[in-house]
Amino acid sequence: SERTFSAFQRLKTYLRSTMRQDRLNSCMLMHCHKSITDTLNVTDIAKRFSSANDLRKGHFGKFD
């Protein structure tokens, strides 16, 4: 738990000025569960995100 707290402090210091609390919490959860998040297919997640609506398609393009 001490290692997690140390990582959280570094992350919080680095991102404090640009991130809201809910996003910071989400990033910290992903860091704590790194063994699970390392197995995720980022391309599939990006495809699902960008295809959700036309505005996202315009900003992020298509992932084929």
mmCIF file of N, CA, C and O in Angstrom:
data_model
loop_
_atom_site.group_PDB
_atom_site.id
_atom_site.type_symbol
_atom_site.label_atom_id
_atom_site.label_comp_id
_atom_site.label_asym_id
_atom_site.label_seq_id
_atom_site.Cartn_x
_atom_site.Cartn_y
_atom_site.Cartn_z
ATOM 1 N N SER A 1 0.821 -1.201 0.000
ATOM 2 C CA SER A 1 0.000 0.000 0.000
ATOM 3 C C SER A 1 0.862 1.260 0.000
ATOM 4 O O SER A 1 0.460 2.278 -0.530
ATOM 5 N N GLU A 2 2.053 1.180 0.582
ATOM 6 C CA GLU A 2 2.941 2.351 0.596
ATOM 7 C C GLU A 2 3.395 2.704 -0.816
ATOM 8 O O GLU A 2 3.486 3.872 -1.179
ATOM 9 N N ARG A 3 3.677 1.682 -1.625
ATOM 10 C CA ARG A 3 4.091 1.902 -3.007
ATOM 11 C C ARG A 3 2.973 2.568 -3.806
ATOM 12 O O ARG A 3 3.208 3.487 -4.592
ATOM 13 N N THR A 4 1.747 2.116 -3.597
ATOM 14 C CA THR A 4 0.599 2.695 -4.281
ATOM 15 C C THR A 4 0.414 4.139 -3.869
ATOM 16 O O THR A 4 0.155 5.011 -4.706
ATOM 17 N N PHE A 5 0.551 4.417 -2.594
ATOM 18 C CA PHE A 5 0.417 5.793 -2.110
ATOM 19 C C PHE A 5 1.478 6.686 -2.733
ATOM 20 O O PHE A 5 1.193 7.800 -3.152
ATOM 21 N N SER A 6 2.707 6.209 -2.836
ATOM 22 C CA SER A 6 3.793 6.983 -3.436
ATOM 23 C C SER A 6 3.507 7.268 -4.905
ATOM 24 O O SER A 6 3.711 8.381 -5.384
ATOM 25 N N ALA A 7 3.038 6.272 -5.633
ATOM 26 C CA ALA A 7 2.705 6.464 -7.043
ATOM 27 C C ALA A 7 1.559 7.459 -7.185
ATOM 28 O O ALA A 7 1.554 8.306 -8.081
ATOM 29 N N PHE A 8 0.591 7.364 -6.297
ATOM 30 C CA PHE A 8 -0.535 8.291 -6.326
ATOM 31 C C PHE A 8 -0.062 9.723 -6.095
ATOM 32 O O PHE A 8 -0.506 10.644 -6.772
ATOM 33 N N GLN A 9 0.834 9.913 -5.161
ATOM 34 C CA GLN A 9 1.335 11.263 -4.873
ATOM 35 C C GLN A 9 2.056 11.853 -6.084
ATOM 36 O O GLN A 9 1.884 13.018 -6.405
ATOM 37 N N ARG A 10 2.860 11.044 -6.762
ATOM 38 C CA ARG A 10 3.552 11.533 -7.966
ATOM 39 C C ARG A 10 2.559 11.875 -9.061
ATOM 40 O O ARG A 10 2.666 12.917 -9.708
ATOM 41 N N LEU A 11 1.588 11.004 -9.271
ATOM 42 C CA LEU A 11 0.575 11.240 -10.294
ATOM 43 C C LEU A 11 -0.241 12.482 -9.972
ATOM 44 O O LEU A 11 -0.476 13.322 -10.830
ATOM 45 N N LYS A 12 -0.641 12.610 -8.729
ATOM 46 C CA LYS A 12 -1.468 13.747 -8.323
ATOM 47 C C LYS A 12 -0.701 15.061 -8.464
ATOM 48 O O LYS A 12 -1.244 16.051 -8.943
ATOM 49 N N THR A 13 0.564 15.069 -8.086
ATOM 50 C CA THR A 13 1.370 16.272 -8.212
ATOM 51 C C THR A 13 1.517 16.680 -9.670
ATOM 52 O O THR A 13 1.378 17.847 -10.022
ATOM 53 N N TYR A 14 1.762 15.700 -10.530
ATOM 54 C CA TYR A 14 1.977 15.964 -11.951
ATOM 55 C C TYR A 14 0.704 16.460 -12.637
ATOM 56 O O TYR A 14 0.743 17.352 -13.469
ATOM 57 N N LEU A 15 -0.437 15.914 -12.272
ATOM 58 C CA LEU A 15 -1.673 16.200 -12.995
ATOM 59 C C LEU A 15 -2.648 17.112 -12.265
ATOM 60 O O LEU A 15 -3.726 17.395 -12.758
ATOM 61 N N ARG A 16 -2.278 17.594 -11.120
ATOM 62 C CA ARG A 16 -3.206 18.349 -10.276
ATOM 63 C C ARG A 16 -3.866 19.515 -10.994
ATOM 64 O O ARG A 16 -5.061 19.750 -10.859
ATOM 65 N N SER A 17 -3.131 20.262 -11.794
ATOM 66 C CA SER A 17 -3.678 21.473 -12.383
ATOM 67 C C SER A 17 -4.548 21.218 -13.609
ATOM 68 O O SER A 17 -5.254 22.111 -14.055
ATOM 69 N N THR A 18 -4.510 20.018 -14.177
ATOM 70 C CA THR A 18 -5.227 19.798 -15.421
ATOM 71 C C THR A 18 -6.309 18.730 -15.329
ATOM 72 O O THR A 18 -6.929 18.407 -16.337
ATOM 73 N N MET A 19 -6.561 18.195 -14.175
ATOM 74 C CA MET A 19 -7.461 17.054 -14.097
ATOM 75 C C MET A 19 -8.448 17.206 -12.941
ATOM 76 O O MET A 19 -8.063 17.615 -11.861
ATOM 77 N N ARG A 20 -9.698 16.821 -13.203
ATOM 78 C CA ARG A 20 -10.697 16.820 -12.138
ATOM 79 C C ARG A 20 -10.522 15.580 -11.272
ATOM 80 O O ARG A 20 -9.867 14.618 -11.648
ATOM 81 N N GLN A 21 -11.133 15.594 -10.115
ATOM 82 C CA GLN A 21 -10.969 14.511 -9.147
ATOM 83 C C GLN A 21 -11.446 13.168 -9.683
ATOM 84 O O GLN A 21 -10.801 12.143 -9.469
ATOM 85 N N ASP A 22 -12.576 13.140 -10.404
ATOM 86 C CA ASP A 22 -13.091 11.862 -10.896
ATOM 87 C C ASP A 22 -12.154 11.228 -11.920
ATOM 88 O O ASP A 22 -11.948 10.017 -11.922
ATOM 89 N N ARG A 23 -11.531 12.032 -12.771
ATOM 90 C CA ARG A 23 -10.578 11.484 -13.738
ATOM 91 C C ARG A 23 -9.308 11.021 -13.039
ATOM 92 O O ARG A 23 -8.738 9.981 -13.368
ATOM 93 N N LEU A 24 -8.863 11.769 -12.060
ATOM 94 C CA LEU A 24 -7.693 11.368 -11.288
ATOM 95 C C LEU A 24 -7.938 10.033 -10.593
ATOM 96 O O LEU A 24 -7.073 9.151 -10.607
ATOM 97 N N ASN A 25 -9.116 9.856 -10.021
ATOM 98 C CA ASN A 25 -9.463 8.584 -9.377
ATOM 99 C C ASN A 25 -9.456 7.442 -10.379
ATOM 100 O O ASN A 25 -8.964 6.340 -10.085
ATOM 101 N N SER A 26 -9.980 7.675 -11.568
ATOM 102 C CA SER A 26 -10.004 6.640 -12.603
ATOM 103 C C SER A 26 -8.591 6.259 -13.029
ATOM 104 O O SER A 26 -8.286 5.067 -13.198
ATOM 105 N N CYS A 27 -7.729 7.238 -13.196
ATOM 106 C CA CYS A 27 -6.333 6.954 -13.564
ATOM 107 C C CYS A 27 -5.629 6.170 -12.468
ATOM 108 O O CYS A 27 -4.838 5.263 -12.747
ATOM 109 N N MET A 28 -5.919 6.504 -11.243
ATOM 110 C CA MET A 28 -5.283 5.803 -10.133
ATOM 111 C C MET A 28 -5.759 4.353 -10.056
ATOM 112 O O MET A 28 -4.957 3.448 -9.809
ATOM 113 N N LEU A 29 -7.033 4.116 -10.309
ATOM 114 C CA LEU A 29 -7.542 2.750 -10.338
ATOM 115 C C LEU A 29 -6.868 1.935 -11.431
ATOM 116 O O LEU A 29 -6.509 0.773 -11.232
ATOM 117 N N MET A 30 -6.682 2.548 -12.588
ATOM 118 C CA MET A 30 -6.003 1.847 -13.677
ATOM 119 C C MET A 30 -4.556 1.521 -13.300
ATOM 120 O O MET A 30 -4.038 0.463 -13.636
ATOM 121 N N HIS A 31 -3.924 2.424 -12.590
ATOM 122 C CA HIS A 31 -2.549 2.173 -12.157
ATOM 123 C C HIS A 31 -2.493 1.041 -11.133
ATOM 124 O O HIS A 31 -1.621 0.173 -11.211
ATOM 125 N N CYS A 32 -3.424 1.031 -10.218
ATOM 126 C CA CYS A 32 -3.439 -0.011 -9.184
ATOM 127 C C CYS A 32 -3.729 -1.390 -9.767
ATOM 128 O O CYS A 32 -3.272 -2.397 -9.237
ATOM 129 N N HIS A 33 -4.484 -1.436 -10.859
ATOM 130 C CA HIS A 33 -4.849 -2.705 -11.486
ATOM 131 C C HIS A 33 -4.123 -2.875 -12.819
ATOM 132 O O HIS A 33 -4.688 -3.338 -13.807
ATOM 133 N N LYS A 34 -2.859 -2.519 -12.823
ATOM 134 C CA LYS A 34 -2.051 -2.531 -14.038
ATOM 135 C C LYS A 34 -1.986 -3.906 -14.686
ATOM 136 O O LYS A 34 -1.970 -4.029 -15.908
ATOM 137 N N SER A 35 -1.982 -4.966 -13.904
ATOM 138 C CA SER A 35 -1.913 -6.307 -14.482
ATOM 139 C C SER A 35 -3.144 -6.599 -15.346
ATOM 140 O O SER A 35 -3.052 -7.321 -16.340
ATOM 141 N N ILE A 36 -4.274 -6.028 -15.008
ATOM 142 C CA ILE A 36 -5.487 -6.214 -15.807
ATOM 143 C C ILE A 36 -5.486 -5.277 -17.006
ATOM 144 O O ILE A 36 -5.790 -5.683 -18.130
ATOM 145 N N THR A 37 -5.133 -4.019 -16.791
ATOM 146 C CA THR A 37 -5.182 -3.054 -17.883
ATOM 147 C C THR A 37 -4.135 -3.347 -18.951
ATOM 148 O O THR A 37 -4.323 -2.971 -20.109
ATOM 149 N N ASP A 38 -3.054 -4.016 -18.597
ATOM 150 C CA ASP A 38 -2.045 -4.372 -19.595
ATOM 151 C C ASP A 38 -2.566 -5.395 -20.604
ATOM 152 O O ASP A 38 -2.025 -5.519 -21.700
ATOM 153 N N THR A 39 -3.611 -6.129 -20.246
ATOM 154 C CA THR A 39 -4.150 -7.146 -21.145
ATOM 155 C C THR A 39 -5.231 -6.597 -22.072
ATOM 156 O O THR A 39 -5.703 -7.312 -22.955
ATOM 157 N N LEU A 40 -5.641 -5.350 -21.887
ATOM 158 C CA LEU A 40 -6.696 -4.767 -22.717
ATOM 159 C C LEU A 40 -6.182 -4.472 -24.121
ATOM 160 O O LEU A 40 -5.031 -4.075 -24.302
ATOM 161 N N ASN A 41 -7.051 -4.629 -25.102
ATOM 162 C CA ASN A 41 -6.722 -4.308 -26.486
ATOM 163 C C ASN A 41 -7.105 -2.850 -26.726
ATOM 164 O O ASN A 41 -8.286 -2.528 -26.884
ATOM 165 N N VAL A 42 -6.130 -1.979 -26.771
ATOM 166 C CA VAL A 42 -6.367 -0.540 -26.872
ATOM 167 C C VAL A 42 -7.023 -0.183 -28.203
ATOM 168 O O VAL A 42 -7.868 0.710 -28.268
ATOM 169 N N THR A 43 -6.678 -0.880 -29.264
ATOM 170 C CA THR A 43 -7.264 -0.600 -30.572
ATOM 171 C C THR A 43 -8.763 -0.864 -30.567
ATOM 172 O O THR A 43 -9.542 -0.066 -31.099
ATOM 173 N N ASP A 44 -9.191 -1.960 -29.960
ATOM 174 C CA ASP A 44 -10.625 -2.249 -29.872
ATOM 175 C C ASP A 44 -11.362 -1.195 -29.049
ATOM 176 O O ASP A 44 -12.470 -0.781 -29.399
ATOM 177 N N ILE A 45 -10.752 -0.754 -27.979
ATOM 178 C CA ILE A 45 -11.366 0.288 -27.146
ATOM 179 C C ILE A 45 -11.486 1.590 -27.935
ATOM 180 O O ILE A 45 -12.517 2.261 -27.897
ATOM 181 N N ALA A 46 -10.445 1.941 -28.681
ATOM 182 C CA ALA A 46 -10.467 3.161 -29.493
ATOM 183 C C ALA A 46 -11.531 3.074 -30.586
ATOM 184 O O ALA A 46 -12.221 4.064 -30.860
ATOM 185 N N LYS A 47 -11.684 1.901 -31.196
ATOM 186 C CA LYS A 47 -12.725 1.717 -32.213
ATOM 187 C C LYS A 47 -14.109 1.933 -31.625
ATOM 188 O O LYS A 47 -14.942 2.640 -32.199
ATOM 189 N N ARG A 48 -14.365 1.334 -30.477
ATOM 190 C CA ARG A 48 -15.679 1.483 -29.838
ATOM 191 C C ARG A 48 -15.941 2.929 -29.440
ATOM 192 O O ARG A 48 -17.043 3.448 -29.605
ATOM 193 N N PHE A 49 -14.927 3.597 -28.920
ATOM 194 C CA PHE A 49 -15.083 4.988 -28.489
ATOM 195 C C PHE A 49 -15.358 5.899 -29.678
ATOM 196 O O PHE A 49 -16.285 6.697 -29.669
ATOM 197 N N SER A 50 -14.545 5.781 -30.729
ATOM 198 C CA SER A 50 -14.689 6.699 -31.855
ATOM 199 C C SER A 50 -15.939 6.429 -32.688
ATOM 200 O O SER A 50 -16.446 7.330 -33.344
ATOM 201 N N SER A 51 -16.448 5.217 -32.655
ATOM 202 C CA SER A 51 -17.641 4.921 -33.444
ATOM 203 C C SER A 51 -18.939 5.224 -32.698
ATOM 204 O O SER A 51 -20.021 5.032 -33.253
ATOM 205 N N ALA A 52 -18.851 5.717 -31.493
ATOM 206 C CA ALA A 52 -20.053 5.972 -30.689
ATOM 207 C C ALA A 52 -20.932 7.076 -31.281
ATOM 208 O O ALA A 52 -22.147 7.015 -31.187
ATOM 209 N N ASN A 53 -20.321 8.087 -31.902
ATOM 210 C CA ASN A 53 -21.121 9.121 -32.552
ATOM 211 C C ASN A 53 -20.289 9.821 -33.637
ATOM 212 O O ASN A 53 -19.072 9.661 -33.710
ATOM 213 N N ASP A 54 -20.957 10.602 -34.460
ATOM 214 C CA ASP A 54 -20.289 11.237 -35.600
ATOM 215 C C ASP A 54 -19.262 12.282 -35.186
ATOM 216 O O ASP A 54 -18.248 12.460 -35.860
ATOM 217 N N LEU A 55 -19.522 12.980 -34.094
ATOM 218 C CA LEU A 55 -18.570 13.988 -33.626
ATOM 219 C C LEU A 55 -17.234 13.350 -33.265
ATOM 220 O O LEU A 55 -16.178 13.847 -33.631
ATOM 221 N N ARG A 56 -17.284 12.221 -32.569
ATOM 222 C CA ARG A 56 -16.054 11.515 -32.233
ATOM 223 C C ARG A 56 -15.340 11.003 -33.475
ATOM 224 O O ARG A 56 -14.120 11.041 -33.560
ATOM 225 N N LYS A 57 -16.091 10.511 -34.433
ATOM 226 C CA LYS A 57 -15.484 10.055 -35.693
ATOM 227 C C LYS A 57 -14.741 11.196 -36.359
ATOM 228 O O LYS A 57 -13.661 11.001 -36.902
ATOM 229 N N GLY A 58 -15.340 12.381 -36.333
ATOM 230 C CA GLY A 58 -14.698 13.552 -36.940
ATOM 231 C C GLY A 58 -13.415 13.949 -36.231
ATOM 232 O O GLY A 58 -12.440 14.330 -36.868
ATOM 233 N N HIS A 59 -13.401 13.862 -34.917
ATOM 234 C CA HIS A 59 -12.224 14.254 -34.141
ATOM 235 C C HIS A 59 -11.128 13.194 -34.153
ATOM 236 O O HIS A 59 -9.949 13.504 -34.260
ATOM 237 N N PHE A 60 -11.501 11.946 -34.017
ATOM 238 C CA PHE A 60 -10.519 10.887 -33.833
ATOM 239 C C PHE A 60 -10.307 10.012 -35.052
ATOM 240 O O PHE A 60 -9.405 9.171 -35.066
ATOM 241 N N GLY A 61 -11.132 10.160 -36.058
ATOM 242 C CA GLY A 61 -10.991 9.353 -37.270
ATOM 243 C C GLY A 61 -11.532 7.951 -37.063
ATOM 244 O O GLY A 61 -12.177 7.642 -36.085
ATOM 245 N N LYS A 62 -11.247 7.137 -38.043
ATOM 246 C CA LYS A 62 -11.712 5.742 -37.992
ATOM 247 C C LYS A 62 -10.553 4.830 -37.723
ATOM 248 O O LYS A 62 -9.445 5.033 -38.188
ATOM 249 N N PHE A 63 -10.802 3.791 -36.957
ATOM 250 C CA PHE A 63 -9.815 2.766 -36.681
ATOM 251 C C PHE A 63 -10.221 1.516 -37.457
ATOM 252 O O PHE A 63 -11.125 0.814 -37.078
ATOM 253 N N ASP A 64 -9.576 1.300 -38.572
ATOM 254 C CA ASP A 64 -9.915 0.128 -39.395
ATOM 255 C C ASP A 64 -8.954 -1.000 -39.185
ATOM 256 O O ASP A 64 -7.895 -0.947 -38.798
#
